[in-house]
Tab-separated table of N, CA and C in Angstrom:
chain	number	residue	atom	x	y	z
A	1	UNK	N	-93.904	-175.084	58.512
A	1	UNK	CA	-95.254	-174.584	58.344
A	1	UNK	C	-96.259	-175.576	58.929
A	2	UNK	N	-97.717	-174.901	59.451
A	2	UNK	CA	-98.167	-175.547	59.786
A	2	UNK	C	-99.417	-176.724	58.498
A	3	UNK	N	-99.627	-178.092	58.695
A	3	UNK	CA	-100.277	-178.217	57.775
A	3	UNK	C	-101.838	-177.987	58.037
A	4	UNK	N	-102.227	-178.166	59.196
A	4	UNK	CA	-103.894	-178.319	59.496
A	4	UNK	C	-103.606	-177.814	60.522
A	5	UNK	N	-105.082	-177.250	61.136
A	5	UNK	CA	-105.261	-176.988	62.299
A	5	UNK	C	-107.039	-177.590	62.611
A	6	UNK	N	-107.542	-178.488	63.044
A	6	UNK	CA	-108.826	-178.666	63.355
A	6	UNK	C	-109.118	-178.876	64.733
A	7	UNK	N	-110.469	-178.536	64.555
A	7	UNK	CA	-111.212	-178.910	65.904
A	7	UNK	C	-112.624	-178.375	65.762
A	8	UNK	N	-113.189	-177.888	66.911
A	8	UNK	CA	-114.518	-177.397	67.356
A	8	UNK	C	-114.356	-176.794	68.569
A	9	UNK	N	-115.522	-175.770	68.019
A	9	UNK	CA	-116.020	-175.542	69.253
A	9	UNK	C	-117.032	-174.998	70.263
A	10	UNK	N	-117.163	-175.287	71.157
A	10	UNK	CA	-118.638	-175.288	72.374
A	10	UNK	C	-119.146	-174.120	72.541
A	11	UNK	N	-119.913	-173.746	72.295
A	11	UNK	CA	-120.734	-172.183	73.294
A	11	UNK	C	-121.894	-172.860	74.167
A	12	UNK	N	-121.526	-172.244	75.173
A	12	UNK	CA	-122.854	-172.158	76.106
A	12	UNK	C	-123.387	-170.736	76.415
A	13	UNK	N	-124.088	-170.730	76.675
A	13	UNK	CA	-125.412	-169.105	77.024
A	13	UNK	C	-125.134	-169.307	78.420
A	14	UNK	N	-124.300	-167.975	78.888
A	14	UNK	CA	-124.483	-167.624	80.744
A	14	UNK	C	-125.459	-166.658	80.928
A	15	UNK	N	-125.575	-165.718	79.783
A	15	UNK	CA	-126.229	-164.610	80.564
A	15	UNK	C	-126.863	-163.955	78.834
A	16	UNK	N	-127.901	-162.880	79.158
A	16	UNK	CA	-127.534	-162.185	77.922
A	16	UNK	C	-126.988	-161.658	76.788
A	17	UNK	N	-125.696	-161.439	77.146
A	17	UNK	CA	-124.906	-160.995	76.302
A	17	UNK	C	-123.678	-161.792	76.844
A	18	UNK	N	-123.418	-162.808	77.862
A	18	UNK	CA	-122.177	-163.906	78.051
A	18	UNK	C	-122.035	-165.591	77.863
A	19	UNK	N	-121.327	-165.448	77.102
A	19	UNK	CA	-121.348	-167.036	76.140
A	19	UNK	C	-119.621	-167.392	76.820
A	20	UNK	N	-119.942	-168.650	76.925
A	20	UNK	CA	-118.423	-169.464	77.176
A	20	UNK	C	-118.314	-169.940	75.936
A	21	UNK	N	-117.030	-170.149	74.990
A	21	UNK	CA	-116.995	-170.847	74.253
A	21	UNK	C	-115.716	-171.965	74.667
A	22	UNK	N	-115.606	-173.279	74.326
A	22	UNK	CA	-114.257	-174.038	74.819
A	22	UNK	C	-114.070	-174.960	73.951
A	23	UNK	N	-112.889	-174.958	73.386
A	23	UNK	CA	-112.114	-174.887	71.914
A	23	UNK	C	-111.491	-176.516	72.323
A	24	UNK	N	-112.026	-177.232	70.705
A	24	UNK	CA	-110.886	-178.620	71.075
A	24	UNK	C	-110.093	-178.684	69.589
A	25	UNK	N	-108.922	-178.465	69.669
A	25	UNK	CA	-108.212	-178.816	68.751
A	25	UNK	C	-107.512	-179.387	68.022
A	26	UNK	N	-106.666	-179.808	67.203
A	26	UNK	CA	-105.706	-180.737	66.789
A	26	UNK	C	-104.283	-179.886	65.770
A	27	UNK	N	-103.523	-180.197	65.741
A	27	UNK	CA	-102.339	-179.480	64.834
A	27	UNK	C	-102.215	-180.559	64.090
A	28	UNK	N	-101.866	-180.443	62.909
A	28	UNK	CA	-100.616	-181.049	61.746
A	28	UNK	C	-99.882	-180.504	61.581
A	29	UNK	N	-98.412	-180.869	62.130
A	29	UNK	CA	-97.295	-180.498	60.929
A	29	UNK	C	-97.005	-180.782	60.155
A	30	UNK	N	-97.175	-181.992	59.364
A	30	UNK	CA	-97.125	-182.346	58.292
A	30	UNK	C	-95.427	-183.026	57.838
A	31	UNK	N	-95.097	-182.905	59.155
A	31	UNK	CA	-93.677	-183.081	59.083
A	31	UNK	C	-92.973	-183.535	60.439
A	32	UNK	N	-92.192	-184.555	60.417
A	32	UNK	CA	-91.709	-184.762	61.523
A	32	UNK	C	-90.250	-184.031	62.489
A	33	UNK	N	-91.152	-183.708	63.777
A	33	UNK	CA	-90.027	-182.534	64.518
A	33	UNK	C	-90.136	-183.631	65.637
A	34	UNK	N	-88.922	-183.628	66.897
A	34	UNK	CA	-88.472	-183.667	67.572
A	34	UNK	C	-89.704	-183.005	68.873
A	35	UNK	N	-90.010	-184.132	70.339
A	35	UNK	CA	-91.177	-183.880	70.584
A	35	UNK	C	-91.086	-182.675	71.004
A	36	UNK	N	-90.008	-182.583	71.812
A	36	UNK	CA	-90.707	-181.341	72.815
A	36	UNK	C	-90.392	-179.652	71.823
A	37	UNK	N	-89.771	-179.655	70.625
A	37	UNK	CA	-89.810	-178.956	69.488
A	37	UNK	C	-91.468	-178.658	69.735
A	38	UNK	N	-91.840	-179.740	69.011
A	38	UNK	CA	-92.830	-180.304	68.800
A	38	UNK	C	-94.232	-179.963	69.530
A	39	UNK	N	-94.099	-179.837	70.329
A	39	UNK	CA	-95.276	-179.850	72.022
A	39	UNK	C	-95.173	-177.989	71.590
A	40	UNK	N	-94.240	-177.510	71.564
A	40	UNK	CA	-94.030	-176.265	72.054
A	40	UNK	C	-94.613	-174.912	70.285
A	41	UNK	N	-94.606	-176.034	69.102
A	41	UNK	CA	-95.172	-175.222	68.024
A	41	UNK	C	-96.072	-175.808	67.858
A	42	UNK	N	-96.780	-176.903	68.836
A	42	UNK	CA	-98.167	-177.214	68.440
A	42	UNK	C	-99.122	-176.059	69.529
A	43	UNK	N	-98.277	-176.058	70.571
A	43	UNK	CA	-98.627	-175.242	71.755
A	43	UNK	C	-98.997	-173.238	70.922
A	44	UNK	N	-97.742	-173.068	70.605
A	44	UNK	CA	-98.254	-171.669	69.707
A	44	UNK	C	-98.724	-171.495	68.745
A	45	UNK	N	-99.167	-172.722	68.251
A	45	UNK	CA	-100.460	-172.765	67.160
A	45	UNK	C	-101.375	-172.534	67.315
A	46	UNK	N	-101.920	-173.072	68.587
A	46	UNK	CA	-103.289	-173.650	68.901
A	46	UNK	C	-103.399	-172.310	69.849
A	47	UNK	N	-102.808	-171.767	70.758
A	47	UNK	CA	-102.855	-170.158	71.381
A	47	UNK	C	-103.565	-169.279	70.203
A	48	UNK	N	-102.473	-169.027	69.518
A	48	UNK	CA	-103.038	-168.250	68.539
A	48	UNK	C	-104.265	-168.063	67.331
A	49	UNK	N	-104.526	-169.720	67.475
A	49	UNK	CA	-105.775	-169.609	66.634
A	49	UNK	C	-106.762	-168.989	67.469
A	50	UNK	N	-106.732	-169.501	69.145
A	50	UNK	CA	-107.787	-168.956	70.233
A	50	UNK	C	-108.088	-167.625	70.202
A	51	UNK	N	-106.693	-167.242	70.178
A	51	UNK	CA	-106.668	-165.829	70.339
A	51	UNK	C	-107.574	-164.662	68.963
A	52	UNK	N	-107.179	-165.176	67.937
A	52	UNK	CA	-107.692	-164.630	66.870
A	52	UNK	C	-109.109	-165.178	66.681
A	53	UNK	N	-109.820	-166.053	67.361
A	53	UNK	CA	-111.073	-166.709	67.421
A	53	UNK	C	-111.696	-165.296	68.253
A	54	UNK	N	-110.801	-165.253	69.476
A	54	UNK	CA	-111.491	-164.357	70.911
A	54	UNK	C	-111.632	-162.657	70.283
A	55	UNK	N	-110.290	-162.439	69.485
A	55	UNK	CA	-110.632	-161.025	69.084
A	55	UNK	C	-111.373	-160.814	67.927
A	56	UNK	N	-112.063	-162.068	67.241
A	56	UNK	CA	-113.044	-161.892	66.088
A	56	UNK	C	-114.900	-161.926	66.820
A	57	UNK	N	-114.411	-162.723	67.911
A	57	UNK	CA	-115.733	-162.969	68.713
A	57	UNK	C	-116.029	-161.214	68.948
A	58	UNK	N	-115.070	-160.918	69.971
A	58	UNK	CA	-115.134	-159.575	70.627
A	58	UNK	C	-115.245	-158.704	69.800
A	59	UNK	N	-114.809	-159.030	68.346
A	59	UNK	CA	-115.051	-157.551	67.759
A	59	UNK	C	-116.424	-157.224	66.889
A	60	UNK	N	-116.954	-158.624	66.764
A	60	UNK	CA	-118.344	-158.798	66.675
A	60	UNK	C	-119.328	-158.481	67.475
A	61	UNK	N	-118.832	-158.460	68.795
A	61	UNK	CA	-120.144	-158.754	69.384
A	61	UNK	C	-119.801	-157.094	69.977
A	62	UNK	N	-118.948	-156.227	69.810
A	62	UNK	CA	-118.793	-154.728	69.686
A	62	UNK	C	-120.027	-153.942	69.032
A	63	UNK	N	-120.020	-154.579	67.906
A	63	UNK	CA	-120.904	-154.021	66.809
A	63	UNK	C	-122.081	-154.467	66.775
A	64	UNK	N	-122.419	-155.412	67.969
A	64	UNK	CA	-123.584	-155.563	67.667
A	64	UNK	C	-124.302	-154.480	68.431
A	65	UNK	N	-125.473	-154.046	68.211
A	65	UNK	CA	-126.238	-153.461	69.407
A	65	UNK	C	-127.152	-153.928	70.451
A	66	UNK	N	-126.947	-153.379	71.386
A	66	UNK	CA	-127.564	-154.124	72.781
A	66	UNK	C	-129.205	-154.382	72.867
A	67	UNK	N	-129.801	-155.618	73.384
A	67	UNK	CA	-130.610	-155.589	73.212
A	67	UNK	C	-131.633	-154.875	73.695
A	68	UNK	N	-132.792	-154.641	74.039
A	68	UNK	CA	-133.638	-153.958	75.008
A	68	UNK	C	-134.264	-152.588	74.867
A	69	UNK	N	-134.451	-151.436	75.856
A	69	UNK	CA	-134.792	-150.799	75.708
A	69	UNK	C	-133.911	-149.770	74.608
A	70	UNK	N	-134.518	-148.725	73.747
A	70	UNK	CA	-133.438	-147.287	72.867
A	70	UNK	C	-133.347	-146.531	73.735
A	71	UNK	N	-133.027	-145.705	74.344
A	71	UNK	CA	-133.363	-144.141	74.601
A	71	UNK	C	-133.670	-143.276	73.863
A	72	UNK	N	-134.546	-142.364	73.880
A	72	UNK	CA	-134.571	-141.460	72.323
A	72	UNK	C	-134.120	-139.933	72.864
A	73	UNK	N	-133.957	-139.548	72.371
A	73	UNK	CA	-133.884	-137.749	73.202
A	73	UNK	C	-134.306	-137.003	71.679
C-alpha cells in the first residue's frame, strides 16, 4: 500500500477558459521494495493521481458555464 502521496501544484492562465496545470510530487511506501519494483509503483502512483486530478479538473470545468454573452430566444 501506498503510504503518502504529496506534492503541488502550478496553474498558469493561457487563455480564457485554458489553464496549464504541472504537478510535483513525491510517493511513500512506507516500506522497503527493491528499486526498480520500486521506480515502477511509484511511477503508477503518481500517473494516477494526475489522472484523477485531470478528470476532476475536466469535469468541473464541464459544469461550469461559459463566460460572456447568453443567447435568449
Amino acid at each position: 500500500d501506498i503510504d503518502a502521496v504529496e506534492g503541488d501544484y502550478l496553474f498558469e492562465k493561457l487563455g480564457p477558459r485554458l489553464s496549464r496545470a504541472t504537478c510535483r510530487q513525491a510517493v511513500s511506501l512506507g516500506f522497503w521494495v527493491p528499486g526498480p519494483i520500486r521506480n515502477l509503483i511509484e511511477r503508477q502512483a503518481l500517473q494516477q493521481s494526475v489522472l484523477e486530478f485531470k478528470a476532476a479538473a475536466e469535469g468541473a470545468a464541464a459544469k461550469k458555464p461559459a463566460r460572456g454573452r447568453v443567447k435568449k430566444t
